[in-house]
Short mmCIF file of N, CA and C in Angstrom, two decimals:
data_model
loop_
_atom_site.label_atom_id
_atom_site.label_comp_id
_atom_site.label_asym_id
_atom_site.label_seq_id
_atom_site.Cartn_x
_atom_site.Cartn_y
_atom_site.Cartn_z
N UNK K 6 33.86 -37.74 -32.53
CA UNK K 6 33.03 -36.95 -31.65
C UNK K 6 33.46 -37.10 -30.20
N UNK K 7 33.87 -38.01 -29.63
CA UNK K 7 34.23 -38.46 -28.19
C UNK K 7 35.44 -37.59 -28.13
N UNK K 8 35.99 -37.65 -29.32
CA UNK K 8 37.74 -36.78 -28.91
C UNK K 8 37.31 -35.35 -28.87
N UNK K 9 36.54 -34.92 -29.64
CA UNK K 9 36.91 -33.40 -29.72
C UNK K 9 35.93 -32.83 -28.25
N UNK K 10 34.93 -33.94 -27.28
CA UNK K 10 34.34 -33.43 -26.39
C UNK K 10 35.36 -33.58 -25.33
N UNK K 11 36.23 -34.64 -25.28
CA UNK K 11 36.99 -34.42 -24.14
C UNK K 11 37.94 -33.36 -24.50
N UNK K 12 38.45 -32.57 -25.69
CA UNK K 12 39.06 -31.66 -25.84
C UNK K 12 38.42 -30.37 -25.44
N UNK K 13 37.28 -30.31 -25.82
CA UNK K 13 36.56 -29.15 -26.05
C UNK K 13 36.20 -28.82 -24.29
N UNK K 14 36.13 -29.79 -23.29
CA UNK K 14 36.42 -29.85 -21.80
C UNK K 14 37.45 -29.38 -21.40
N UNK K 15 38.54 -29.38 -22.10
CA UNK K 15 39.64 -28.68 -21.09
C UNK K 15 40.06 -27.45 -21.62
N UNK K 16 39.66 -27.02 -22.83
CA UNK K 16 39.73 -25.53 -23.25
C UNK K 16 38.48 -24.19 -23.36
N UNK K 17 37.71 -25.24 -22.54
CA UNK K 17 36.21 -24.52 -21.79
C UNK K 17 36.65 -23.35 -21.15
N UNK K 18 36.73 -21.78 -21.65
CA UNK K 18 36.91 -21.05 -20.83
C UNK K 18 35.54 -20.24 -19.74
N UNK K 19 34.39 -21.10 -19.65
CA UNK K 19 33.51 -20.66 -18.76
C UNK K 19 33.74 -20.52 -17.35
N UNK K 20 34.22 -21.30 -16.85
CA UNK K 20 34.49 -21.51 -15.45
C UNK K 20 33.54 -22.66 -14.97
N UNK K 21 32.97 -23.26 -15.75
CA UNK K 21 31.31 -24.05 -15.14
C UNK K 21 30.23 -23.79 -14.44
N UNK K 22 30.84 -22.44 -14.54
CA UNK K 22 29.21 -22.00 -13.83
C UNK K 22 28.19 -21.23 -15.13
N UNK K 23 28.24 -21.33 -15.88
CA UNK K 23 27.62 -20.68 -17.11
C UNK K 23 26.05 -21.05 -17.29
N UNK K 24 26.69 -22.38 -17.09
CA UNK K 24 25.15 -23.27 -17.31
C UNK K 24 24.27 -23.66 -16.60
N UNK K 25 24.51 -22.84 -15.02
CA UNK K 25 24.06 -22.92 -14.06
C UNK K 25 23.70 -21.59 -13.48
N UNK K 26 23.61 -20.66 -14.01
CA UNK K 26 23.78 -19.04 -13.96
C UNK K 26 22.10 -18.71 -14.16
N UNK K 27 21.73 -18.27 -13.03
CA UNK K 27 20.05 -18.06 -13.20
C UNK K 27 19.98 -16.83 -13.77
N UNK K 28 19.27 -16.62 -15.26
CA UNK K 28 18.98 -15.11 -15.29
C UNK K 28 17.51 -14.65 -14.73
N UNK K 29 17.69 -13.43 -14.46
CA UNK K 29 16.86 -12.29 -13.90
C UNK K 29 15.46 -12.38 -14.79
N UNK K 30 14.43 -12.22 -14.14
CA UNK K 30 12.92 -12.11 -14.51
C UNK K 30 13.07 -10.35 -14.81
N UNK K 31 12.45 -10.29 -16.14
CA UNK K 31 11.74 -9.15 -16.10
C UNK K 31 10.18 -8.82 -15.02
N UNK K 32 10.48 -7.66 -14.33
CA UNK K 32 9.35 -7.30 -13.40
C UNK K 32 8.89 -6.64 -13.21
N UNK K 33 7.96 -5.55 -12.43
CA UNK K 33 7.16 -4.57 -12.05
C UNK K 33 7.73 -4.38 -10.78
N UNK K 34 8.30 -3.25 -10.10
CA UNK K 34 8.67 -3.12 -8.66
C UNK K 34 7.73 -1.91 -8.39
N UNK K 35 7.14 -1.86 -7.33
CA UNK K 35 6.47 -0.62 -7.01
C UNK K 35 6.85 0.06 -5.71
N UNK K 36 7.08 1.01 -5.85
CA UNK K 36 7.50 1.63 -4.61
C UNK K 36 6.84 2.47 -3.67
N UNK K 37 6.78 2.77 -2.58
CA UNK K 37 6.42 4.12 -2.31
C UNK K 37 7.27 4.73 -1.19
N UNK K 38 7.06 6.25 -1.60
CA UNK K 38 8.10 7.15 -1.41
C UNK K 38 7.75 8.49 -1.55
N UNK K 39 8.02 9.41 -0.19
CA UNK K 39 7.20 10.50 -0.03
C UNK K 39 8.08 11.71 -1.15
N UNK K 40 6.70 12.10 -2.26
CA UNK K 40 7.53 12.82 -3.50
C UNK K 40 6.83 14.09 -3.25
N UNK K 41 7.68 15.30 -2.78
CA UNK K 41 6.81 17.09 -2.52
C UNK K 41 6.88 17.51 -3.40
N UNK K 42 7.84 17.66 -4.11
CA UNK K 42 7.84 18.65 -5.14
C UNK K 42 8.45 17.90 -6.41
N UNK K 43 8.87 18.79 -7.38
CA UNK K 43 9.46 18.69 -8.87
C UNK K 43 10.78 18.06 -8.87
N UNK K 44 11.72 18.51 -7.81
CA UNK K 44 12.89 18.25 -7.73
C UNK K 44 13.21 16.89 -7.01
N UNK K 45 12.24 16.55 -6.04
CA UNK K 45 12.32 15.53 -5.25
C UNK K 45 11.95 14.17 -6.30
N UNK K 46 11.06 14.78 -7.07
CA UNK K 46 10.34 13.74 -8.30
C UNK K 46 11.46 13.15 -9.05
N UNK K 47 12.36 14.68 -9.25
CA UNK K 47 13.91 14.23 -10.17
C UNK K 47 14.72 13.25 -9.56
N UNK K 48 15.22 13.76 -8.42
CA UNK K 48 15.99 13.55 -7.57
C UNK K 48 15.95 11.69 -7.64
N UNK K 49 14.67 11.35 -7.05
CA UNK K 49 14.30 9.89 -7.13
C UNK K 49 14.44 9.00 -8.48
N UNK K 50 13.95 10.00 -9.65
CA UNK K 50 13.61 9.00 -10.45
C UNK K 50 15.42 8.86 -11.48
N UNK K 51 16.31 9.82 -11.34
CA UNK K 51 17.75 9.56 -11.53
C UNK K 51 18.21 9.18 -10.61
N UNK K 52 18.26 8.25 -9.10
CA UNK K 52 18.82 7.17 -8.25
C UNK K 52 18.37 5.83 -8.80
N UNK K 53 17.42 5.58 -9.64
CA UNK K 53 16.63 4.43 -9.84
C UNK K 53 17.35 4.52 -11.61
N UNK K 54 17.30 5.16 -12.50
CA UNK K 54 17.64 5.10 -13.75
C UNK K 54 18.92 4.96 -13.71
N UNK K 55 20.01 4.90 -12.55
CA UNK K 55 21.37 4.23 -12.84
C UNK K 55 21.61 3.43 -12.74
N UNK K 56 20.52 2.29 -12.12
CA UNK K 56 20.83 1.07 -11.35
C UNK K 56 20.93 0.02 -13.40
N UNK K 57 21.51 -0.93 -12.67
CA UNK K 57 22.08 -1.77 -13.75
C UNK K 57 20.24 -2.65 -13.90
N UNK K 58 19.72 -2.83 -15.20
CA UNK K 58 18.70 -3.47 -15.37
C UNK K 58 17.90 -2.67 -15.66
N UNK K 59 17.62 -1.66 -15.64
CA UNK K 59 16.11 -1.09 -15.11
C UNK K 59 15.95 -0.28 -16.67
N UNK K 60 14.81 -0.85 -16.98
CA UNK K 60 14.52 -0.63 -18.69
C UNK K 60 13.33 0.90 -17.99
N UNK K 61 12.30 0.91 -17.67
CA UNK K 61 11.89 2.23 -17.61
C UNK K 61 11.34 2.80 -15.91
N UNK K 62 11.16 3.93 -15.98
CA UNK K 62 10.73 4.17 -13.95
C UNK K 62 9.59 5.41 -14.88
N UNK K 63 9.04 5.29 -13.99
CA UNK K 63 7.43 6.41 -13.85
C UNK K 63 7.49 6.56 -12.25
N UNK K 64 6.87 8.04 -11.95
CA UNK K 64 7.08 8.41 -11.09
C UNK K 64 5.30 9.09 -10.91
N UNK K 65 4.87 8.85 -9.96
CA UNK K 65 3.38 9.32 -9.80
C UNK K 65 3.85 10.27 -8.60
N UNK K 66 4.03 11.27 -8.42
CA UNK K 66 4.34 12.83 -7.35
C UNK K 66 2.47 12.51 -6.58
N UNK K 67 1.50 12.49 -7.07
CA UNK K 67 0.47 12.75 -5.94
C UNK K 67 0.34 11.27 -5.43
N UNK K 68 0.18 10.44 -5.93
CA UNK K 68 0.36 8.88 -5.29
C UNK K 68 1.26 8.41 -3.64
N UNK K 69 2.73 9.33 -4.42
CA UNK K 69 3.80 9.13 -3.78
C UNK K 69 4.40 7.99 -4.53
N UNK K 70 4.11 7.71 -5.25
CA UNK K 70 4.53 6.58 -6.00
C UNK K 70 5.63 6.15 -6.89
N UNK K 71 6.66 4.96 -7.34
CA UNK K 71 7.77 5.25 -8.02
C UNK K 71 7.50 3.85 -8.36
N UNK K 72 6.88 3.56 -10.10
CA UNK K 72 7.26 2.06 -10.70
C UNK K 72 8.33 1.81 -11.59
N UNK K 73 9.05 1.11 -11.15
CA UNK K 73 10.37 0.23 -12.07
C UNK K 73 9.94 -0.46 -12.88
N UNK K 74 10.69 -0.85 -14.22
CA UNK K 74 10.32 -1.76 -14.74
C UNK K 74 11.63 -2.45 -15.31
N UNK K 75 12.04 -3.48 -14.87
CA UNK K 75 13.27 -3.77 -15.57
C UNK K 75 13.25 -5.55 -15.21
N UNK K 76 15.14 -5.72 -15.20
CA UNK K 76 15.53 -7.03 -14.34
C UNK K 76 16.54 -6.58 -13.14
N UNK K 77 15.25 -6.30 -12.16
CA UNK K 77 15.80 -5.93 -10.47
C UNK K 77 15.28 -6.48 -10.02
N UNK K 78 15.92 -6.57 -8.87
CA UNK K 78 15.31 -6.79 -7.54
C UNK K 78 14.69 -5.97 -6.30
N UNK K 79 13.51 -6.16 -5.90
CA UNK K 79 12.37 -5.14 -5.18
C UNK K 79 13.49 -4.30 -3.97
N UNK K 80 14.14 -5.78 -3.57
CA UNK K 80 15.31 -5.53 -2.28
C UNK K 80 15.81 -4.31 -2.70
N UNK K 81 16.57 -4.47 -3.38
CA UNK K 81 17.94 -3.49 -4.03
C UNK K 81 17.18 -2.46 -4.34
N UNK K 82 16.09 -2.13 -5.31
CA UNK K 82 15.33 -0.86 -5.24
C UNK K 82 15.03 0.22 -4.39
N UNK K 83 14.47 -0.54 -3.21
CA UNK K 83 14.13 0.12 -2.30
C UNK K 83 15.09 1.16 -1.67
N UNK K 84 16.63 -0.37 -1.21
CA UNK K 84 17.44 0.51 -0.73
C UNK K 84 18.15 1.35 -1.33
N UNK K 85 18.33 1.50 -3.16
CA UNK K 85 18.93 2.25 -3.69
C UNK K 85 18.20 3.33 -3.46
N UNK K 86 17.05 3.60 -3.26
CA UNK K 86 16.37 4.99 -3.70
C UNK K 86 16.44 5.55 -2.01
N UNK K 87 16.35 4.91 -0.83
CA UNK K 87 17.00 4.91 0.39
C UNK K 87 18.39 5.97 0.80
N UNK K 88 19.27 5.24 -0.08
CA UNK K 88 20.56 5.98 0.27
C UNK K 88 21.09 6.73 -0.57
N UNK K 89 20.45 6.85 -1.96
CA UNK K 89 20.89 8.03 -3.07
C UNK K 89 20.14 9.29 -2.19
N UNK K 90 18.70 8.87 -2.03
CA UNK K 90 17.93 10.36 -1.97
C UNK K 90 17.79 10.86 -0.42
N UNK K 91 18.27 9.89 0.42
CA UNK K 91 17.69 9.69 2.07
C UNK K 91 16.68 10.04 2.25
N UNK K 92 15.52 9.40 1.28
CA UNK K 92 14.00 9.38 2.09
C UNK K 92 13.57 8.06 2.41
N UNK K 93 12.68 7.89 2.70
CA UNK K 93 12.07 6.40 3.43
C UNK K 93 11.51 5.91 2.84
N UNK K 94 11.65 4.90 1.93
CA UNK K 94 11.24 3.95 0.60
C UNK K 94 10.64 2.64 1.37
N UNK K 95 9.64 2.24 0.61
CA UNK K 95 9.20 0.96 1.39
C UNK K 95 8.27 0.47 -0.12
N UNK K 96 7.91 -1.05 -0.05
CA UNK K 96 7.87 -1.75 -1.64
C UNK K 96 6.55 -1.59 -0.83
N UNK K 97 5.24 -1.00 -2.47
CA UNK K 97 4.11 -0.28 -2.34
C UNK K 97 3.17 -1.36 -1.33
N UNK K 98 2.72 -0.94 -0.64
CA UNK K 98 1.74 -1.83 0.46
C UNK K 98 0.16 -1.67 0.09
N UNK K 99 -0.21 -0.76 -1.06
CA UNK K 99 -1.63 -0.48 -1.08
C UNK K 99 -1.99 -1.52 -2.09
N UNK K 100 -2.86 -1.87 -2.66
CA UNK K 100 -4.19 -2.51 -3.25
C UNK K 100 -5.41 -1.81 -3.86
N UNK K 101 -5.45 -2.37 -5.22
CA UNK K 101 -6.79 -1.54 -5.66
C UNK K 101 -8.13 -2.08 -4.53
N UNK K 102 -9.04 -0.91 -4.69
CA UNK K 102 -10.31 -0.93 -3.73
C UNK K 102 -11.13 -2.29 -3.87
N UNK K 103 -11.22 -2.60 -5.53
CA UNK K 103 -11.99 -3.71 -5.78
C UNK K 103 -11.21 -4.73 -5.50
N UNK K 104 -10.40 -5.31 -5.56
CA UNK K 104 -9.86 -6.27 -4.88
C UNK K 104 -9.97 -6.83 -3.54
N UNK K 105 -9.94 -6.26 -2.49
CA UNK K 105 -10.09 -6.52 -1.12
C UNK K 105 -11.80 -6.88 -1.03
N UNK K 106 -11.80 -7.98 -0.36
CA UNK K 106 -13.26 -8.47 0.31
C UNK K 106 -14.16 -7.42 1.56
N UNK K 107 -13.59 -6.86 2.24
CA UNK K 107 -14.05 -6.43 2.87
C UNK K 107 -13.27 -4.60 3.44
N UNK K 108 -13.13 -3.93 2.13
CA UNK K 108 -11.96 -2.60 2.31
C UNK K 108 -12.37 -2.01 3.73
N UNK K 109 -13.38 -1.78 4.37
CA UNK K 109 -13.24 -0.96 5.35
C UNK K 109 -12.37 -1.90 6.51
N UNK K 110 -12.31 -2.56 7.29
CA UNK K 110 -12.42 -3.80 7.71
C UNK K 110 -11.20 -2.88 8.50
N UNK K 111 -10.96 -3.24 10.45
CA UNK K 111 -9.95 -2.28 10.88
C UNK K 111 -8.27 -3.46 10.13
N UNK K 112 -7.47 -2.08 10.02
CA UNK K 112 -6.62 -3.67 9.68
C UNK K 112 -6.34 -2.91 7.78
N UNK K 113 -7.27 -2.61 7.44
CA UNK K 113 -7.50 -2.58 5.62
C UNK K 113 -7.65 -1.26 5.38
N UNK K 114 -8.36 -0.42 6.11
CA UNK K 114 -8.62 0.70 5.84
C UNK K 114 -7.61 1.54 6.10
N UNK K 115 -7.16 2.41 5.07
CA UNK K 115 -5.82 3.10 5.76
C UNK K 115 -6.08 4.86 5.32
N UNK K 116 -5.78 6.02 5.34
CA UNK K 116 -6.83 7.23 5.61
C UNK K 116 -5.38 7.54 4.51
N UNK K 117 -4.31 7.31 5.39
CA UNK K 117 -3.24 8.07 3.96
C UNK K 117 -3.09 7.16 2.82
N UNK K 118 -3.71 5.93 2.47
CA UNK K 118 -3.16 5.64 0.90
C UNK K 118 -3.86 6.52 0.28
N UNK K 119 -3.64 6.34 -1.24
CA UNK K 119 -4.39 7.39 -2.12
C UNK K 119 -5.71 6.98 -2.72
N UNK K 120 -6.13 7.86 -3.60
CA UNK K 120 -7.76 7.39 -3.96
C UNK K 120 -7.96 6.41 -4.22
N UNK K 121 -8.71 5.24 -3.99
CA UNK K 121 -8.90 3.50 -4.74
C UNK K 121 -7.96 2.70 -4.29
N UNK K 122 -7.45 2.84 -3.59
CA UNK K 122 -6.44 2.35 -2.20
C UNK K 122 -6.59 1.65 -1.09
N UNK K 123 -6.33 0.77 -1.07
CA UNK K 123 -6.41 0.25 0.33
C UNK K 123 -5.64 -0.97 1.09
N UNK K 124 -5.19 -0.49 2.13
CA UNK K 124 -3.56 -1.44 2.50
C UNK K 124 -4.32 -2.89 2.14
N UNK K 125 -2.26 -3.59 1.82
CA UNK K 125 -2.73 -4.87 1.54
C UNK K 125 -2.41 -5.70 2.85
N UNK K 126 -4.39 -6.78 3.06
CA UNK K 126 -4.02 -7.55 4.35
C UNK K 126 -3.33 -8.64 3.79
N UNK K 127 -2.34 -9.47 3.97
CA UNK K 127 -1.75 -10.61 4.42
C UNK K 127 -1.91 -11.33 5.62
N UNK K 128 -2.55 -10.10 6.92
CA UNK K 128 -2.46 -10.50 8.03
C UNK K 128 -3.82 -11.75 8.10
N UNK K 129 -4.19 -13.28 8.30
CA UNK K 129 -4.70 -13.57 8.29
C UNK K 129 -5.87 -13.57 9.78
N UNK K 130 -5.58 -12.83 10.44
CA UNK K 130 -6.34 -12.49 11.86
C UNK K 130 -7.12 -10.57 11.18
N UNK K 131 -6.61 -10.32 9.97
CA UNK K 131 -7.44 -9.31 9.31
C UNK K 131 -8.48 -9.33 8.54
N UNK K 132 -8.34 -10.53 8.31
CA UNK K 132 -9.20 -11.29 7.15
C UNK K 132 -10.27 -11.75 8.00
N UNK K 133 -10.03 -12.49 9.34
CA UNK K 133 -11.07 -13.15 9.82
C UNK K 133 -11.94 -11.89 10.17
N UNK K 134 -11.55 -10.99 11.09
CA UNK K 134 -12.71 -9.81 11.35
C UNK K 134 -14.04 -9.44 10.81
N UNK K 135 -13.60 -9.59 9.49
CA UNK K 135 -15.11 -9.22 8.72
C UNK K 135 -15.30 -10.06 8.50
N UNK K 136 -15.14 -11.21 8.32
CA UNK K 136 -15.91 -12.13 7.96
C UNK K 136 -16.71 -12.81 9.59
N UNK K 137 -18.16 -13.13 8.68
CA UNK K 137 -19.41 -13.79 9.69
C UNK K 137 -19.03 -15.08 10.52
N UNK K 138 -19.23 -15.46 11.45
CA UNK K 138 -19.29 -16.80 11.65
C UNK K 138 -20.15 -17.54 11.12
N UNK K 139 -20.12 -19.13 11.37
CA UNK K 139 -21.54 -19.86 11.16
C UNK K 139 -22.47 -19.47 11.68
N UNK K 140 -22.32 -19.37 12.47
CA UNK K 140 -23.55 -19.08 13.81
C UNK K 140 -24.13 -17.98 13.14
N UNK K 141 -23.79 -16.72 13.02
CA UNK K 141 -24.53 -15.68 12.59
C UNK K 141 -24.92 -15.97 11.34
N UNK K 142 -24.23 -16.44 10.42
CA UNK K 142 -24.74 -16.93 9.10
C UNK K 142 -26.05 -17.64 9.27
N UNK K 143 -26.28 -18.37 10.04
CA UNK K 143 -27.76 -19.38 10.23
C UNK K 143 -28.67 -19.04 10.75
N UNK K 144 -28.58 -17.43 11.27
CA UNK K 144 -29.60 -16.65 12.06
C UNK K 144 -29.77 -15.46 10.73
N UNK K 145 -28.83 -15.36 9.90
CA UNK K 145 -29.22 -13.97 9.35
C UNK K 145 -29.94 -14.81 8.28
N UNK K 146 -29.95 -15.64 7.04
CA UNK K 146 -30.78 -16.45 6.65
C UNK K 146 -31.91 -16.98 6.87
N UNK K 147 -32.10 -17.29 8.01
CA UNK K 147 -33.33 -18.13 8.46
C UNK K 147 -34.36 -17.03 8.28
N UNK K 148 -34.56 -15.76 9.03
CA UNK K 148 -35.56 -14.43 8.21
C UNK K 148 -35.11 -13.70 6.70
N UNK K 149 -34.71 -14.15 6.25
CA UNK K 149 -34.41 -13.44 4.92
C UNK K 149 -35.63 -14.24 3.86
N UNK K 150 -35.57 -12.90 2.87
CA UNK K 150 -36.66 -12.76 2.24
C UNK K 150 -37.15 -13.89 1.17
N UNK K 151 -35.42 -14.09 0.53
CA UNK K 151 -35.48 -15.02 -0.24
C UNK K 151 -35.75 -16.29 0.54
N UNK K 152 -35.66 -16.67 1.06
CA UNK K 152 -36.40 -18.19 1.81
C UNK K 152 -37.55 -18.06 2.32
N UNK K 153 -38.57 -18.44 1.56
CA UNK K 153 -39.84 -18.38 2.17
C UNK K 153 -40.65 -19.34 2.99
N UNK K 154 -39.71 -20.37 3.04
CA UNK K 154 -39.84 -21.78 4.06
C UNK K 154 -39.11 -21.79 5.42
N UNK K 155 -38.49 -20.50 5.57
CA UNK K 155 -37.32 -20.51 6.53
C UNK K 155 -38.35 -20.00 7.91
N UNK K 156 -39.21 -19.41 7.88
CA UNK K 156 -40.17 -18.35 9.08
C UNK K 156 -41.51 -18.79 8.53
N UNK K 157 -42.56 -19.90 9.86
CA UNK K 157 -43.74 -19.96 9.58
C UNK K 157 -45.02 -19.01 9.91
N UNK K 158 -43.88 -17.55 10.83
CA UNK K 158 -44.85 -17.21 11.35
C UNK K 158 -45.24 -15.55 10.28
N UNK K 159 -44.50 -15.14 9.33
CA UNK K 159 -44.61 -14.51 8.02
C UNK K 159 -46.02 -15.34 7.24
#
Protein backbone atom coordinates (compact mmCIF):
# COMPACT_ATOMS: atom_id res chain seq x y z
CA UNK A 1 0.00 0.00 0.00
CA UNK A 2 2.84 2.66 0.79
CA UNK A 3 4.33 1.81 -2.78
CA UNK A 4 1.52 2.11 -4.96
CA UNK A 5 0.59 5.70 -2.98
CA UNK A 6 3.86 7.09 -3.64
CA UNK A 7 3.33 5.87 -7.25
CA UNK A 8 -0.07 6.79 -7.64
CA UNK A 9 1.52 10.66 -6.57
CA UNK A 10 3.52 11.08 -9.41
CA UNK A 11 1.12 9.88 -12.13
CA UNK A 12 -1.68 12.15 -10.55
CA UNK A 13 -2.85 13.87 -13.57
CA UNK A 14 -5.03 16.54 -11.53
CA UNK A 15 -2.78 19.27 -11.13
CA UNK A 16 -3.65 19.43 -7.15
CA UNK A 17 -6.02 21.60 -7.28
CA UNK A 18 -8.99 19.13 -7.66
CA UNK A 19 -9.43 18.68 -4.13
CA UNK A 20 -9.47 22.04 -3.37
CA UNK A 21 -11.88 23.24 -6.19
CA UNK A 22 -15.04 24.88 -4.53
CA UNK A 23 -18.19 23.89 -6.37
CA UNK A 24 -20.98 26.34 -7.07
CA UNK A 25 -24.27 26.51 -4.82
CA UNK A 26 -27.35 26.01 -6.53
CA UNK A 27 -29.41 29.49 -6.18
CA UNK A 28 -32.22 31.90 -6.78
CA UNK A 29 -30.87 35.23 -8.49
CA UNK A 30 -33.47 37.87 -8.87
CA UNK A 31 -33.24 40.56 -10.99
CA UNK A 32 -34.79 43.60 -12.01
CA UNK A 33 -34.97 44.98 -15.30
CA UNK A 34 -37.15 47.35 -17.19
CA UNK A 35 -39.29 44.64 -19.55
CA UNK A 36 -41.99 46.86 -22.30
CA UNK A 37 -42.90 44.63 -24.43
CA UNK A 38 -42.83 40.82 -25.86
CA UNK A 39 -39.62 41.18 -27.55
CA UNK A 40 -37.74 42.89 -24.83
CA UNK A 41 -39.15 39.86 -22.53
CA UNK A 42 -37.29 37.60 -25.34
CA UNK A 43 -34.53 39.50 -25.83
CA UNK A 44 -33.58 39.23 -21.90
CA UNK A 45 -34.61 35.96 -21.14
CA UNK A 46 -32.11 34.36 -24.27
CA UNK A 47 -28.93 36.63 -22.75
CA UNK A 48 -29.51 34.77 -19.42
CA UNK A 49 -30.32 31.07 -20.99
CA UNK A 50 -26.71 31.04 -22.55
CA UNK A 51 -24.85 31.68 -19.62
CA UNK A 52 -23.00 28.42 -18.46
CA UNK A 53 -25.09 27.03 -15.20
CA UNK A 54 -28.35 28.37 -15.39
CA UNK A 55 -30.92 25.39 -15.13
CA UNK A 56 -34.23 27.65 -15.58
CA UNK A 57 -35.10 31.85 -15.97
CA UNK A 58 -38.86 33.13 -15.63
CA UNK A 59 -39.43 36.35 -16.66
CA UNK A 60 -42.37 38.47 -14.91
CA UNK A 61 -42.90 41.57 -17.97
CA UNK A 62 -45.37 43.56 -15.33
CA UNK A 63 -43.04 43.15 -12.21
CA UNK A 64 -40.10 44.04 -14.40
CA UNK A 65 -38.76 41.12 -13.11
CA UNK A 66 -36.16 38.27 -14.33
CA UNK A 67 -35.53 34.96 -11.82
CA UNK A 68 -32.54 32.61 -12.50
CA UNK A 69 -32.25 29.56 -11.21
CA UNK A 70 -29.12 27.71 -11.59
CA UNK A 71 -25.15 27.59 -10.35
CA UNK A 72 -24.40 31.50 -10.96
CA UNK A 73 -23.38 34.13 -9.69
CA UNK A 74 -25.83 37.32 -8.87
CA UNK A 75 -22.49 39.45 -10.10
CA UNK A 76 -22.20 37.88 -13.51
CA UNK A 77 -26.05 37.91 -14.04
CA UNK A 78 -26.63 41.17 -13.73
CA UNK A 79 -23.86 42.17 -15.95
CA UNK A 80 -24.63 39.58 -18.53
CA UNK A 81 -28.15 40.77 -19.05
CA UNK A 82 -26.36 44.51 -18.95
CA UNK A 83 -24.31 44.06 -22.01
CA UNK A 84 -26.26 41.40 -24.16
CA UNK A 85 -29.51 43.60 -24.00
CA UNK A 86 -28.07 47.28 -22.90
CA UNK A 87 -30.70 47.86 -20.35
CA UNK A 88 -30.04 48.66 -16.70
CA UNK A 89 -30.13 45.47 -14.59
CA UNK A 90 -29.73 45.76 -10.91
CA UNK A 91 -30.11 42.39 -8.31
CA UNK A 92 -34.03 42.79 -7.16
CA UNK A 93 -34.08 45.43 -4.19
CA UNK A 94 -37.89 44.94 -3.29
CA UNK A 95 -39.33 42.79 -0.34
CA UNK A 96 -42.61 41.23 0.28
CA UNK A 97 -45.04 43.83 2.21
CA UNK A 98 -45.35 41.44 5.20
CA UNK A 99 -41.99 41.22 5.94
CA UNK A 100 -40.87 44.76 6.67
CA UNK A 101 -41.73 46.14 10.31
CA UNK A 102 -42.71 49.25 9.50
CA UNK A 103 -43.49 49.39 5.18
CA UNK A 104 -44.47 52.94 5.02
CA UNK A 105 -41.50 54.26 6.96
CA UNK A 106 -39.52 57.23 4.57
CA UNK A 107 -36.56 55.13 3.44
CA UNK A 108 -39.09 51.74 2.72
CA UNK A 109 -41.76 53.04 0.91
CA UNK A 110 -41.03 53.12 -2.71
CA UNK A 111 -44.22 54.28 -5.29
CA UNK A 112 -42.47 52.31 -8.35
CA UNK A 113 -41.96 48.74 -6.85
CA UNK A 114 -44.82 46.58 -7.75
CA UNK A 115 -47.94 45.43 -5.84
CA UNK A 116 -46.82 43.83 -2.20
CA UNK A 117 -43.51 45.50 -2.58
CA UNK A 118 -41.51 47.32 -0.72
CA UNK A 119 -37.71 48.40 -0.96
CA UNK A 120 -35.41 46.42 1.07
CA UNK A 121 -33.99 48.57 4.25
CA UNK A 122 -30.49 47.41 5.21
CA UNK A 123 -29.99 50.98 5.94
CA UNK A 124 -29.85 50.78 9.74
CA UNK A 125 -30.62 54.75 10.31
CA UNK A 126 -34.06 53.39 8.27
CA UNK A 127 -34.93 51.13 10.67
CA UNK A 128 -34.47 53.48 13.56
CA UNK A 129 -37.16 56.12 12.17
CA UNK A 130 -40.12 54.21 12.94
CA UNK A 131 -39.30 52.85 15.61
CA UNK A 132 -40.47 54.65 19.26
CA UNK A 133 -38.06 55.66 21.72
CA UNK A 134 -38.16 54.76 25.44
CA UNK A 135 -39.33 57.83 26.37
CA UNK A 136 -42.40 57.78 24.23
CA UNK A 137 -42.91 54.17 24.96
CA UNK A 138 -43.45 55.11 28.86
CA UNK A 139 -45.86 57.91 28.10
CA UNK A 140 -47.93 56.00 25.50
CA UNK A 141 -48.53 53.05 28.11
CA UNK A 142 -48.95 54.75 31.19
CA UNK A 143 -52.83 55.92 29.71
CA UNK A 144 -53.54 52.87 27.87
CA UNK A 145 -56.46 50.92 28.46
CA UNK A 146 -55.03 47.75 29.21
CA UNK A 147 -53.28 48.99 32.46
CA UNK A 148 -55.68 49.89 34.80
CA UNK A 149 -53.15 50.74 37.62
CA UNK A 150 -51.21 52.98 35.33
CA UNK A 151 -53.82 56.49 35.71
CA UNK A 152 -55.47 57.15 39.24
CA UNK A 153 -57.34 59.77 38.00
CA UNK A 154 -59.73 57.31 35.41
Amino acid sequence: MGVVDHFSHYFDCSHGSSKLKKRRQLQTVEVKVRIDCEGCERKVKRAVEGMKGVKQVDVERKANKVTVVGYVEPSKVVSRIAHRTGKKAEIWPYVPYDVVAHPYAPGVYDRKAPAGYVRRADDPQVSQIARASSFEVRYTTAFSDENAQACAIM
